[in-house]
Amino acid sequence: MNRKNLVLPAVVGLLAPVLAACGASDDRADRGAAVVVGTTDRLVASKGSPAPLDPAVGYEAGAWNVLRQTVQTLTRVPLGGGRPVPEAAENCRFTDRQNESYRCELRPGLTFADGSPLTADDVKYSIDRVLALRTPGGPATLLDTVDTVEAQNEREVVFHLRTPDATFPYKLATPVAGIVPRSAYAAKSARTGFQVDGSGPYTMKATTEDQRVVRISFTRNPRYKGGLKIRNERVELDLFRSADAMETALRDRRIDMMTRTMNPARIQQLREHPADGVELIEIPGLATHYLGFDTTDPTVKNRAVRQAMAQIVDRDEITAKAYRTTADPLYSPIPSGIATHTNSFYDAYGEPSPAKAAQLLRSAHVRTPVKLTLDYTTDHYGDATAEEFELLKKQLNDTGLFDVTVRGTAWDTFRPAQLRGDYAVYGMGWFPDFPDPDNFTAPFLGRDNVLNSAYTSATAQRTLIPQSRRETDRTATADTFRRVQDIVARDVPLLPIWQGKEYVAARQGITGVERAVSTSAGLRLGELARDPR
């Protein structure tokens, strides 16, 4: 997919200090020539999530942005999008017409950052390890078409697939397929803590406070052999507790650039009052946000309850009031900008209508008001989440059909609870692993899905998605994915709410900023550099 970037000057003075910055305590002069990047991503080791940076376990945007810099994959998606190209591999290809056998030949002389050789056997070990661990809610679902992995010699590896999968080259470009040394990653247990070892463009060192990462120093790996051009020697990633703290650090020159998640109100201010000193960069985004449902919970087990919510929710109000111009209403699990997208929820429900919602509940003999709690995370998707959920609460309660309360919880508690099935209805976001309709549907609709949900669609999982994976020409899957989207709109295992845009603010003098963030919020830190002028 071609990316379009809009670069606008922004106002430094509007980045008002609301909270004292955390995660950036060093004096800027002590950090040398490193480019310093801020983010509000959280990396926390807890009892429920002790191994956030293990490629077999971590399945969040923040964790993957660390892994993308440090572990190497066989393929990668190029800057402008499109089909994957070789990375650790010298070449990769399907060797049959059915897309069931995929062969890669490694680049000669590959080593891990510690100097030990990297061979096809390491690739096999890494993939086999992910499939053996199969962490609940983890990334192993991306590799569910893999049957066996065969290391034919030191440089050749063959993936034998259970079923045809034209999307497999994209999956090999994601951190779940990162190649790791067996000396640092046990075959049958996750690697706890915050260290990552690999053969990627950088080595890393994390600074922590109370089991929370506050900074990661990325140093260029001199042994890296791959297709990426690295334009700097060092990048530091500062992790802040809030967007306000991150913005204060940019104003105070303690960071050079800030990424997700910026406050929507601030973004709007920056767009409306341009000035010199900072550039605001807008990138069309593919991240989606939705309500998820535990379809076994008594309050939402009846499909009519979920359909009634879909009939009531006013996405236009939510995006206008909570997210300003930084998000658009979303009526499908597949976002606008991805081939095969349809407005399946709008086609099924049209404009918000309490009367139609009431009829749905009456026909299903559901007693009203339906009492339920909407759970959301307070610190993972940005400061506007709380406002979004207050609006959802009001929209549902104003109909008299629902009696809703909302409850916010920190991510390191929220995510394990969600995976355990503690929540009936909850807010989640999806940052795509690769830009294909498969990745917005398959991870949610089958057994072992990423939400650990009981919902499955036999038609989607056993017929439609396998059928789509036979098509190398992904535009030829439009009718198949239209049917998948219609199934989601009918059954409502999740309720799409909005699609976000990506924003970056950076000080003048930093180059490569427009290339450093992808449409799915993926960081490419190697693109950043200081302008020598």
Short mmCIF file of C-alpha atoms in Angstrom, two decimals:
data_model
loop_
_atom_site.label_atom_id
_atom_site.label_comp_id
_atom_site.label_asym_id
_atom_site.label_seq_id
_atom_site.Cartn_x
_atom_site.Cartn_y
_atom_site.Cartn_z
CA MET A 1 0.00 0.00 0.00
CA ASN A 2 1.28 3.47 -0.87
CA ARG A 3 1.60 5.79 2.07
CA LYS A 4 0.73 9.47 1.90
CA ASN A 5 2.36 11.80 4.37
CA LEU A 6 1.09 15.23 5.36
CA VAL A 7 3.74 17.38 7.00
CA LEU A 8 2.56 20.39 8.98
CA PRO A 9 4.52 22.81 11.17
CA ALA A 10 3.44 22.81 14.82
CA VAL A 11 3.54 25.05 17.85
CA VAL A 12 6.09 24.33 20.52
CA GLY A 13 4.41 26.70 22.95
CA LEU A 14 1.19 24.69 22.88
CA LEU A 15 2.95 21.68 24.35
CA ALA A 16 2.07 22.88 27.83
CA PRO A 17 3.64 21.10 30.82
CA VAL A 18 0.77 19.40 32.62
CA LEU A 19 2.70 16.63 34.35
CA ALA A 20 6.35 16.31 35.25
CA ALA A 21 8.11 14.13 32.71
CA CYS A 22 9.08 10.63 33.68
CA GLY A 23 11.21 8.19 31.78
CA ALA A 24 13.57 10.93 30.58
CA SER A 25 15.52 11.97 33.64
CA ASP A 26 18.99 12.22 32.07
CA ASP A 27 20.28 15.60 30.99
CA ARG A 28 20.05 15.87 27.19
CA ALA A 29 23.75 16.68 26.89
CA ASP A 30 24.70 13.39 28.56
CA ARG A 31 23.01 11.35 25.86
CA GLY A 32 25.44 12.14 23.11
CA ALA A 33 24.40 12.12 19.49
CA ALA A 34 21.60 9.60 19.99
CA VAL A 35 18.23 10.44 18.49
CA VAL A 36 15.78 10.33 21.40
CA VAL A 37 12.23 9.16 20.70
CA GLY A 38 9.29 9.33 23.10
CA THR A 39 6.33 6.98 23.34
CA THR A 40 3.53 6.24 25.79
CA ASP A 41 3.79 2.50 25.15
CA ARG A 42 4.08 0.50 28.37
CA LEU A 43 6.39 -2.45 28.90
CA VAL A 44 5.70 -4.00 32.27
CA ALA A 45 6.71 -7.38 33.67
CA SER A 46 4.02 -8.75 35.97
CA LYS A 47 2.81 -12.05 37.35
CA GLY A 48 0.27 -12.25 34.55
CA SER A 49 2.74 -11.16 31.87
CA PRO A 50 6.33 -11.94 32.91
CA ALA A 51 7.82 -12.14 29.40
CA PRO A 52 6.61 -9.13 27.38
CA LEU A 53 9.57 -9.09 24.97
CA ASP A 54 9.80 -12.78 24.11
CA PRO A 55 8.88 -13.10 20.39
CA ALA A 56 6.83 -16.20 21.24
CA VAL A 57 4.79 -14.26 23.80
CA GLY A 58 4.68 -10.51 23.14
CA TYR A 59 1.83 -9.47 20.89
CA GLU A 60 1.43 -5.74 21.47
CA ALA A 61 2.48 -2.77 19.39
CA GLY A 62 5.00 -1.56 22.00
CA ALA A 63 6.68 -4.96 22.36
CA TRP A 64 6.82 -5.49 18.62
CA ASN A 65 8.42 -2.08 18.13
CA VAL A 66 11.29 -3.24 20.32
CA LEU A 67 11.54 -6.61 18.58
CA ARG A 68 11.56 -5.03 15.12
CA GLN A 69 14.83 -3.31 15.97
CA THR A 70 16.57 -6.30 17.57
CA VAL A 71 15.47 -9.61 16.02
CA GLN A 72 15.73 -10.38 12.34
CA THR A 73 13.07 -11.98 10.17
CA LEU A 74 13.44 -13.83 6.90
CA THR A 75 11.39 -11.25 5.04
CA ARG A 76 10.28 -7.67 5.56
CA VAL A 77 7.62 -5.38 4.12
CA PRO A 78 9.33 -2.55 2.19
CA LEU A 79 8.89 1.10 3.12
CA GLY A 80 6.25 1.82 0.52
CA GLY A 81 4.30 -1.34 1.29
CA GLY A 82 3.68 -4.11 -1.21
CA ARG A 83 4.90 -7.68 -1.23
CA PRO A 84 7.57 -8.73 1.29
CA VAL A 85 11.21 -8.72 0.23
CA PRO A 86 14.13 -10.75 1.65
CA GLU A 87 15.69 -9.64 4.95
CA ALA A 88 17.74 -12.34 6.73
CA ALA A 89 17.02 -14.41 3.64
CA GLU A 90 18.79 -13.92 0.34
CA ASN A 91 15.71 -15.17 -1.47
CA CYS A 92 12.37 -16.77 -0.62
CA ARG A 93 9.67 -18.33 -2.82
CA PHE A 94 6.79 -20.73 -2.97
CA THR A 95 7.95 -23.92 -4.67
CA ASP A 96 4.51 -25.21 -5.64
CA ARG A 97 1.38 -23.84 -7.31
CA GLN A 98 -0.78 -24.51 -4.25
CA ASN A 99 1.14 -22.13 -1.94
CA GLU A 100 1.85 -24.98 0.48
CA SER A 101 5.67 -25.13 0.42
CA TYR A 102 7.82 -22.06 1.05
CA ARG A 103 11.61 -22.13 0.75
CA CYS A 104 14.13 -19.54 1.94
CA GLU A 105 17.89 -19.36 1.48
CA LEU A 106 19.73 -17.35 4.12
CA ARG A 107 22.26 -14.65 3.36
CA PRO A 108 25.80 -16.01 3.65
CA GLY A 109 27.76 -15.28 6.82
CA LEU A 110 24.84 -14.36 9.08
CA THR A 111 25.62 -14.14 12.80
CA PHE A 112 23.81 -13.15 15.94
CA ALA A 113 24.96 -9.93 17.61
CA ASP A 114 27.27 -11.93 19.91
CA GLY A 115 29.13 -13.32 16.88
CA SER A 116 27.73 -16.87 16.96
CA PRO A 117 26.64 -18.20 13.56
CA LEU A 118 23.00 -18.02 12.49
CA THR A 119 21.88 -21.00 10.41
CA ALA A 120 18.71 -22.53 9.02
CA ASP A 121 18.55 -24.68 12.14
CA ASP A 122 18.15 -21.49 14.22
CA VAL A 123 15.22 -20.50 12.02
CA LYS A 124 13.62 -23.89 12.55
CA TYR A 125 14.25 -23.73 16.30
CA SER A 126 12.69 -20.27 16.57
CA ILE A 127 9.50 -21.19 14.70
CA ASP A 128 9.14 -24.55 16.43
CA ARG A 129 9.52 -22.82 19.78
CA VAL A 130 6.66 -20.39 19.07
CA LEU A 131 4.39 -23.25 18.06
CA ALA A 132 5.34 -25.31 21.10
CA LEU A 133 4.76 -22.51 23.61
CA ARG A 134 1.49 -21.31 21.98
CA THR A 135 0.90 -18.60 24.57
CA PRO A 136 -2.83 -17.82 25.10
CA GLY A 137 -3.64 -14.59 23.31
CA GLY A 138 -0.13 -14.61 21.84
CA PRO A 139 1.16 -14.41 18.28
CA ALA A 140 1.36 -18.15 17.52
CA THR A 141 -1.97 -17.90 15.70
CA LEU A 142 -0.09 -16.17 12.87
CA LEU A 143 1.77 -19.41 12.21
CA ASP A 144 -1.24 -21.70 12.40
CA THR A 145 -0.79 -22.90 8.81
CA VAL A 146 2.72 -24.25 9.51
CA ASP A 147 2.90 -28.04 9.63
CA THR A 148 6.65 -28.67 9.81
CA VAL A 149 9.86 -26.70 9.34
CA GLU A 150 12.82 -28.38 7.68
CA ALA A 151 16.42 -27.15 7.78
CA GLN A 152 17.83 -28.76 4.65
CA ASN A 153 21.36 -27.45 5.21
CA GLU A 154 23.00 -24.50 6.95
CA ARG A 155 21.40 -21.94 4.65
CA GLU A 156 18.17 -23.48 3.35
CA VAL A 157 14.93 -23.77 5.28
CA VAL A 158 11.61 -25.09 4.00
CA PHE A 159 8.19 -24.46 5.53
CA HIS A 160 5.63 -27.17 4.83
CA LEU A 161 2.15 -25.72 5.30
CA ARG A 162 -1.00 -27.56 6.36
CA THR A 163 -3.08 -25.59 3.91
CA PRO A 164 -2.34 -23.07 1.14
CA ASP A 165 -1.40 -19.65 2.53
CA ALA A 166 -0.53 -16.85 0.13
CA THR A 167 -0.13 -14.52 3.14
CA PHE A 168 2.71 -16.58 4.61
CA PRO A 169 5.53 -14.29 3.34
CA TYR A 170 3.87 -11.43 5.28
CA LYS A 171 3.72 -13.53 8.43
CA LEU A 172 7.43 -14.32 8.18
CA ALA A 173 8.04 -10.55 8.19
CA THR A 174 6.53 -10.16 11.68
CA PRO A 175 8.38 -10.44 15.02
CA VAL A 176 6.70 -13.77 15.85
CA ALA A 177 9.01 -15.21 13.18
CA GLY A 178 12.05 -13.46 14.65
CA ILE A 179 15.18 -15.62 14.69
CA VAL A 180 16.55 -16.08 18.21
CA PRO A 181 19.61 -17.92 19.60
CA ARG A 182 18.80 -21.08 21.50
CA SER A 183 21.47 -20.15 24.05
CA ALA A 184 19.21 -17.31 25.27
CA TYR A 185 15.73 -18.74 24.62
CA ALA A 186 14.70 -22.06 26.16
CA ALA A 187 12.67 -24.37 23.95
CA LYS A 188 9.88 -24.99 26.45
CA SER A 189 9.64 -21.80 28.51
CA ALA A 190 9.31 -18.08 27.88
CA ARG A 191 12.20 -15.70 28.44
CA THR A 192 11.19 -13.40 31.27
CA GLY A 193 12.33 -9.83 31.73
CA PHE A 194 13.34 -7.19 29.22
CA GLN A 195 16.42 -8.40 27.37
CA VAL A 196 16.29 -9.29 23.67
CA ASP A 197 19.01 -11.06 21.70
CA GLY A 198 19.01 -11.46 17.95
CA SER A 199 20.69 -10.49 14.70
CA GLY A 200 18.71 -7.32 13.93
CA PRO A 201 20.07 -3.85 13.20
CA TYR A 202 20.42 -2.93 16.89
CA THR A 203 21.36 -4.39 20.23
CA MET A 204 19.39 -3.09 23.19
CA LYS A 205 19.63 -2.31 26.88
CA ALA A 206 16.58 -1.53 29.00
CA THR A 207 16.45 0.75 32.04
CA THR A 208 13.66 -0.17 34.46
CA GLU A 209 11.88 1.16 37.51
CA ASP A 210 9.55 -1.10 39.52
CA GLN A 211 9.41 -3.74 36.75
CA ARG A 212 8.49 -1.07 34.20
CA VAL A 213 10.74 -0.04 31.33
CA VAL A 214 11.45 3.70 31.30
CA ARG A 215 14.13 3.75 28.60
CA ILE A 216 15.66 1.50 25.98
CA SER A 217 19.03 2.29 24.42
CA PHE A 218 19.43 0.87 20.91
CA THR A 219 23.01 0.65 19.65
CA ARG A 220 23.81 -0.18 16.04
CA ASN A 221 24.76 -3.84 15.59
CA PRO A 222 28.01 -3.93 13.58
CA ARG A 223 27.37 -7.58 12.66
CA TYR A 224 23.96 -6.92 11.12
CA LYS A 225 23.55 -8.24 7.57
CA GLY A 226 20.20 -7.45 6.05
CA GLY A 227 18.37 -5.26 3.61
CA LEU A 228 17.84 -2.24 5.89
CA LYS A 229 19.97 0.87 5.62
CA ILE A 230 20.67 2.14 9.15
CA ARG A 231 21.22 5.89 9.24
CA ASN A 232 22.33 6.35 12.84
CA GLU A 233 24.58 4.78 15.46
CA ARG A 234 22.24 5.03 18.42
CA VAL A 235 18.58 5.68 19.26
CA GLU A 236 17.04 5.98 22.69
CA LEU A 237 13.38 5.22 23.29
CA ASP A 238 11.86 6.92 26.34
CA LEU A 239 8.60 5.46 27.67
CA PHE A 240 6.32 7.99 29.35
CA ARG A 241 3.35 7.53 31.65
CA SER A 242 1.24 10.07 29.75
CA ALA A 243 1.05 12.08 26.56
CA ASP A 244 1.34 15.29 28.59
CA ALA A 245 4.64 14.17 30.10
CA MET A 246 5.95 13.21 26.66
CA GLU A 247 4.93 16.56 25.17
CA THR A 248 6.65 18.40 28.03
CA ALA A 249 9.85 16.49 27.29
CA LEU A 250 9.69 17.53 23.63
CA ARG A 251 9.19 21.16 24.62
CA ASP A 252 12.12 20.95 27.05
CA ARG A 253 14.35 19.39 24.34
CA ARG A 254 14.84 16.18 26.30
CA ILE A 255 13.49 14.19 23.36
CA ASP A 256 13.68 14.82 19.61
CA MET A 257 10.49 13.12 18.48
CA MET A 258 7.28 11.76 19.96
CA THR A 259 5.11 8.96 18.61
CA ARG A 260 2.01 7.14 19.78
CA THR A 261 -0.01 8.09 21.57
CA MET A 262 -0.40 11.84 21.33
CA ASN A 263 -3.41 13.56 22.87
CA PRO A 264 -6.10 14.22 20.19
CA ALA A 265 -6.85 17.70 21.58
CA ARG A 266 -3.16 18.59 21.37
CA ILE A 267 -2.94 17.30 17.81
CA GLN A 268 -5.87 19.49 16.82
CA GLN A 269 -4.21 22.51 18.44
CA LEU A 270 -0.95 21.80 16.66
CA ARG A 271 -2.71 21.59 13.32
CA GLU A 272 -4.67 24.80 13.78
CA HIS A 273 -1.81 26.96 15.10
CA PRO A 274 1.35 26.22 13.09
CA ALA A 275 4.69 27.75 14.03
CA ASP A 276 8.38 27.09 13.59
CA GLY A 277 10.43 24.56 15.51
CA VAL A 278 8.42 21.32 15.35
CA GLU A 279 6.87 19.37 12.50
CA LEU A 280 3.64 17.41 12.92
CA ILE A 281 3.43 14.48 10.54
CA GLU A 282 0.15 12.72 9.79
CA ILE A 283 0.22 9.21 8.35
CA PRO A 284 -2.96 7.45 7.20
CA GLY A 285 -3.45 4.73 9.80
CA LEU A 286 -4.68 1.14 9.75
CA ALA A 287 -5.11 0.72 13.50
CA THR A 288 -8.67 -0.20 14.50
CA HIS A 289 -10.50 0.05 17.84
CA TYR A 290 -13.50 -1.99 18.85
CA LEU A 291 -15.58 -3.45 21.64
CA GLY A 292 -14.90 -7.11 22.26
CA PHE A 293 -17.41 -9.53 23.81
CA ASP A 294 -17.13 -12.61 25.97
CA THR A 295 -19.87 -14.45 24.11
CA THR A 296 -20.23 -16.95 26.97
CA ASP A 297 -21.06 -14.26 29.52
CA PRO A 298 -24.80 -14.30 30.42
CA THR A 299 -25.20 -10.56 29.83
CA VAL A 300 -24.09 -10.64 26.19
CA LYS A 301 -24.43 -14.32 25.30
CA ASN A 302 -27.65 -13.59 23.44
CA ARG A 303 -26.65 -12.27 20.03
CA ALA A 304 -29.55 -9.82 20.07
CA VAL A 305 -27.90 -7.88 22.92
CA ARG A 306 -24.75 -7.41 20.88
CA GLN A 307 -26.79 -6.51 17.80
CA ALA A 308 -28.77 -3.95 19.79
CA MET A 309 -25.52 -2.31 20.89
CA ALA A 310 -24.41 -2.21 17.26
CA GLN A 311 -27.73 -0.55 16.44
CA ILE A 312 -27.25 2.17 19.07
CA VAL A 313 -23.59 3.18 19.01
CA ASP A 314 -23.02 6.55 17.34
CA ARG A 315 -19.51 6.43 15.93
CA ASP A 316 -19.70 9.95 14.50
CA GLU A 317 -20.25 11.42 17.95
CA ILE A 318 -17.41 9.39 19.46
CA THR A 319 -14.86 10.33 16.82
CA ALA A 320 -15.91 14.00 16.78
CA LYS A 321 -15.94 14.54 20.54
CA ALA A 322 -13.28 12.17 21.89
CA TYR A 323 -10.83 11.97 18.97
CA ARG A 324 -11.44 15.20 17.03
CA THR A 325 -9.82 14.86 13.61
CA THR A 326 -7.49 11.99 14.56
CA ALA A 327 -9.95 9.13 13.90
CA ASP A 328 -12.73 8.14 11.53
CA PRO A 329 -15.85 6.03 12.17
CA LEU A 330 -15.33 2.35 11.35
CA TYR A 331 -18.10 0.01 10.18
CA SER A 332 -16.12 -3.15 9.52
CA PRO A 333 -13.34 -5.23 11.09
CA ILE A 334 -11.33 -4.43 7.93
CA PRO A 335 -10.37 -0.74 7.82
CA SER A 336 -10.73 1.67 4.96
CA GLY A 337 -7.57 1.64 2.87
CA ILE A 338 -7.35 -2.16 2.78
CA ALA A 339 -8.59 -3.85 -0.37
CA THR A 340 -11.87 -5.75 0.19
CA HIS A 341 -13.12 -3.30 2.87
CA THR A 342 -16.89 -2.92 3.04
CA ASN A 343 -19.14 -1.02 5.45
CA SER A 344 -20.76 -4.24 6.65
CA PHE A 345 -22.05 -2.85 9.96
CA TYR A 346 -23.60 0.19 8.30
CA ASP A 347 -25.21 -2.05 5.71
CA ALA A 348 -26.68 -4.19 8.48
CA TYR A 349 -27.74 -1.49 10.96
CA GLY A 350 -27.72 1.89 9.22
CA GLU A 351 -27.89 5.03 11.33
CA PRO A 352 -28.19 4.69 15.15
CA SER A 353 -31.77 3.77 16.04
CA PRO A 354 -32.98 3.04 19.60
CA ALA A 355 -36.32 1.92 18.13
CA LYS A 356 -34.70 -0.77 16.00
CA ALA A 357 -32.55 -1.82 18.97
CA ALA A 358 -35.67 -2.16 21.12
CA GLN A 359 -37.28 -4.35 18.46
CA LEU A 360 -34.22 -6.61 18.34
CA LEU A 361 -34.36 -7.12 22.11
CA ARG A 362 -38.13 -7.67 22.16
CA SER A 363 -37.94 -10.26 19.39
CA ALA A 364 -35.30 -12.16 21.36
CA HIS A 365 -37.30 -11.87 24.61
CA VAL A 366 -34.48 -9.99 26.34
CA ARG A 367 -35.55 -8.14 29.50
CA THR A 368 -34.54 -4.51 29.65
CA PRO A 369 -32.70 -2.59 30.80
CA VAL A 370 -29.73 -4.88 30.17
CA LYS A 371 -27.24 -4.29 32.96
CA LEU A 372 -23.57 -4.54 32.00
CA THR A 373 -20.13 -3.08 32.57
CA LEU A 374 -17.88 -1.71 29.83
CA ASP A 375 -14.23 -2.30 30.74
CA TYR A 376 -11.36 -0.36 29.22
CA THR A 377 -7.66 0.13 29.82
CA THR A 378 -6.60 3.50 31.18
CA ASP A 379 -3.02 3.62 29.91
CA HIS A 380 -2.61 1.73 26.64
CA TYR A 381 -4.55 3.42 23.85
CA GLY A 382 -4.26 7.06 24.81
CA ASP A 383 -5.80 9.69 27.02
CA ALA A 384 -9.07 9.90 25.05
CA THR A 385 -10.16 6.34 25.89
CA ALA A 386 -11.93 7.41 29.09
CA GLU A 387 -13.94 10.04 27.23
CA GLU A 388 -14.85 7.51 24.55
CA PHE A 389 -16.25 5.10 27.13
CA GLU A 390 -18.23 7.79 28.89
CA LEU A 391 -19.83 8.60 25.54
CA LEU A 392 -20.59 4.92 24.92
CA LYS A 393 -22.16 4.69 28.36
CA LYS A 394 -24.35 7.73 27.74
CA GLN A 395 -25.43 6.58 24.28
CA LEU A 396 -26.54 3.18 25.60
CA ASN A 397 -28.15 4.45 28.81
CA ASP A 398 -30.05 7.26 27.10
CA THR A 399 -32.10 4.65 25.22
CA GLY A 400 -33.44 3.15 28.45
CA LEU A 401 -32.58 -0.27 27.04
CA PHE A 402 -29.27 -0.56 28.92
CA ASP A 403 -27.98 0.15 32.40
CA VAL A 404 -24.26 0.59 31.79
CA THR A 405 -21.32 1.38 34.05
CA VAL A 406 -17.73 1.84 32.90
CA ARG A 407 -14.56 0.69 34.60
CA GLY A 408 -10.97 1.60 33.77
CA THR A 409 -7.96 -0.58 34.61
CA ALA A 410 -4.22 -0.35 33.95
CA TRP A 411 -3.08 -2.47 30.98
CA ASP A 412 -0.86 -4.86 32.95
CA THR A 413 -3.97 -5.84 34.94
CA PHE A 414 -6.53 -5.36 32.17
CA ARG A 415 -5.02 -7.64 29.53
CA PRO A 416 -4.56 -10.75 31.74
CA ALA A 417 -8.09 -10.25 33.09
CA GLN A 418 -9.49 -9.94 29.58
CA LEU A 419 -7.74 -13.15 28.51
CA ARG A 420 -9.15 -14.95 31.56
CA GLY A 421 -12.66 -13.96 30.53
CA ASP A 422 -13.25 -11.57 33.45
CA TYR A 423 -14.95 -8.96 31.26
CA ALA A 424 -18.24 -9.25 29.40
CA VAL A 425 -17.60 -6.21 27.17
CA TYR A 426 -14.24 -4.50 26.81
CA GLY A 427 -12.37 -2.04 24.65
CA MET A 428 -9.44 -3.20 22.54
CA GLY A 429 -7.31 -1.94 19.68
CA TRP A 430 -5.73 -3.78 16.79
CA PHE A 431 -2.46 -2.70 15.21
CA PRO A 432 -2.17 -4.92 12.14
CA ASP A 433 0.69 -7.35 11.76
CA PHE A 434 0.63 -6.90 7.99
CA PRO A 435 -1.60 -4.93 5.58
CA ASP A 436 -3.89 -7.69 4.32
CA PRO A 437 -7.60 -8.36 5.04
CA ASP A 438 -6.62 -11.75 6.43
CA ASN A 439 -4.93 -10.10 9.39
CA PHE A 440 -8.04 -8.15 10.38
CA THR A 441 -10.27 -11.22 10.39
CA ALA A 442 -8.54 -14.58 10.84
CA PRO A 443 -6.96 -13.75 14.24
CA PHE A 444 -10.44 -13.10 15.73
CA LEU A 445 -12.67 -15.77 14.24
CA GLY A 446 -11.14 -19.15 15.01
CA ARG A 447 -10.11 -21.34 17.88
CA ASP A 448 -7.09 -20.00 19.82
CA ASN A 449 -7.98 -16.48 18.65
CA VAL A 450 -6.09 -13.46 19.98
CA LEU A 451 -8.91 -12.49 22.34
CA ASN A 452 -9.10 -16.00 23.84
CA SER A 453 -12.79 -15.73 22.96
CA ALA A 454 -15.19 -18.66 22.77
CA TYR A 455 -16.65 -17.28 19.56
CA THR A 456 -15.75 -19.04 16.33
CA SER A 457 -17.24 -18.91 12.86
CA ALA A 458 -16.96 -22.30 11.23
CA THR A 459 -17.86 -20.85 7.84
CA ALA A 460 -15.20 -18.15 8.05
CA GLN A 461 -12.49 -20.27 9.61
CA ARG A 462 -12.96 -23.53 7.72
CA THR A 463 -14.16 -22.31 4.35
CA LEU A 464 -13.84 -18.61 3.55
CA ILE A 465 -10.43 -17.75 5.02
CA PRO A 466 -8.72 -20.92 3.70
CA GLN A 467 -10.31 -20.15 0.34
CA SER A 468 -8.89 -16.61 0.41
CA ARG A 469 -5.40 -17.88 1.21
CA ARG A 470 -5.24 -19.75 -2.07
CA GLU A 471 -5.26 -16.44 -3.94
CA THR A 472 -1.86 -14.91 -4.59
CA ASP A 473 -3.69 -11.96 -6.15
CA ARG A 474 -5.20 -10.51 -2.98
CA THR A 475 -7.65 -8.29 -4.88
CA ALA A 476 -9.32 -11.50 -6.10
CA THR A 477 -10.51 -12.18 -2.52
CA ALA A 478 -13.02 -9.32 -2.44
CA ASP A 479 -16.16 -11.46 -2.52
CA THR A 480 -14.79 -13.89 0.05
CA PHE A 481 -13.94 -11.15 2.53
CA ARG A 482 -17.26 -9.41 1.90
CA ARG A 483 -18.92 -12.58 3.20
CA VAL A 484 -16.56 -12.67 6.20
CA GLN A 485 -17.39 -9.06 7.08
CA ASP A 486 -21.10 -9.80 6.78
CA ILE A 487 -20.70 -12.70 9.24
CA VAL A 488 -19.00 -10.41 11.76
CA ALA A 489 -21.76 -7.81 11.38
CA ARG A 490 -24.42 -10.47 11.89
CA ASP A 491 -22.86 -12.24 14.91
CA VAL A 492 -21.08 -9.21 16.46
CA PRO A 493 -18.26 -11.03 18.26
CA LEU A 494 -16.65 -7.58 18.15
CA LEU A 495 -18.06 -4.15 17.39
CA PRO A 496 -15.80 -1.84 15.32
CA ILE A 497 -15.85 1.76 16.58
CA TRP A 498 -13.12 3.81 14.91
CA GLN A 499 -10.03 3.78 12.73
CA GLY A 500 -7.09 5.92 13.80
CA LYS A 501 -4.49 7.99 12.05
CA GLU A 502 -0.82 7.95 13.04
CA TYR A 503 0.91 11.14 14.20
CA VAL A 504 4.52 12.02 14.87
CA ALA A 505 5.89 15.32 16.15
CA ALA A 506 9.59 15.99 15.75
CA ARG A 507 12.03 18.83 16.19
CA GLN A 508 13.58 20.32 13.14
CA GLY A 509 16.99 18.87 12.39
CA ILE A 510 15.85 15.23 12.61
CA THR A 511 15.61 13.55 9.21
CA GLY A 512 13.72 10.44 8.16
CA VAL A 513 10.80 11.11 10.49
CA GLU A 514 8.18 10.57 7.78
CA ARG A 515 9.66 7.11 7.10
CA ALA A 516 10.12 6.10 10.73
CA VAL A 517 6.49 5.17 11.46
CA SER A 518 4.32 2.85 9.39
CA THR A 519 0.56 2.96 8.85
CA SER A 520 0.20 0.33 11.59
CA ALA A 521 2.32 2.32 14.11
CA GLY A 522 5.42 0.22 13.50
CA LEU A 523 8.70 2.01 14.30
CA ARG A 524 11.62 2.01 11.86
CA LEU A 525 14.23 3.65 14.07
CA GLY A 526 16.99 3.04 11.54
CA GLU A 527 15.51 5.75 9.31
CA LEU A 528 16.20 8.53 11.82
CA ALA A 529 19.27 10.73 11.73
CA ARG A 530 20.46 14.21 12.64
CA ASP A 531 20.73 16.66 9.79
CA PRO A 532 24.48 17.43 9.53
CA ARG A 533 23.80 20.99 8.37
#
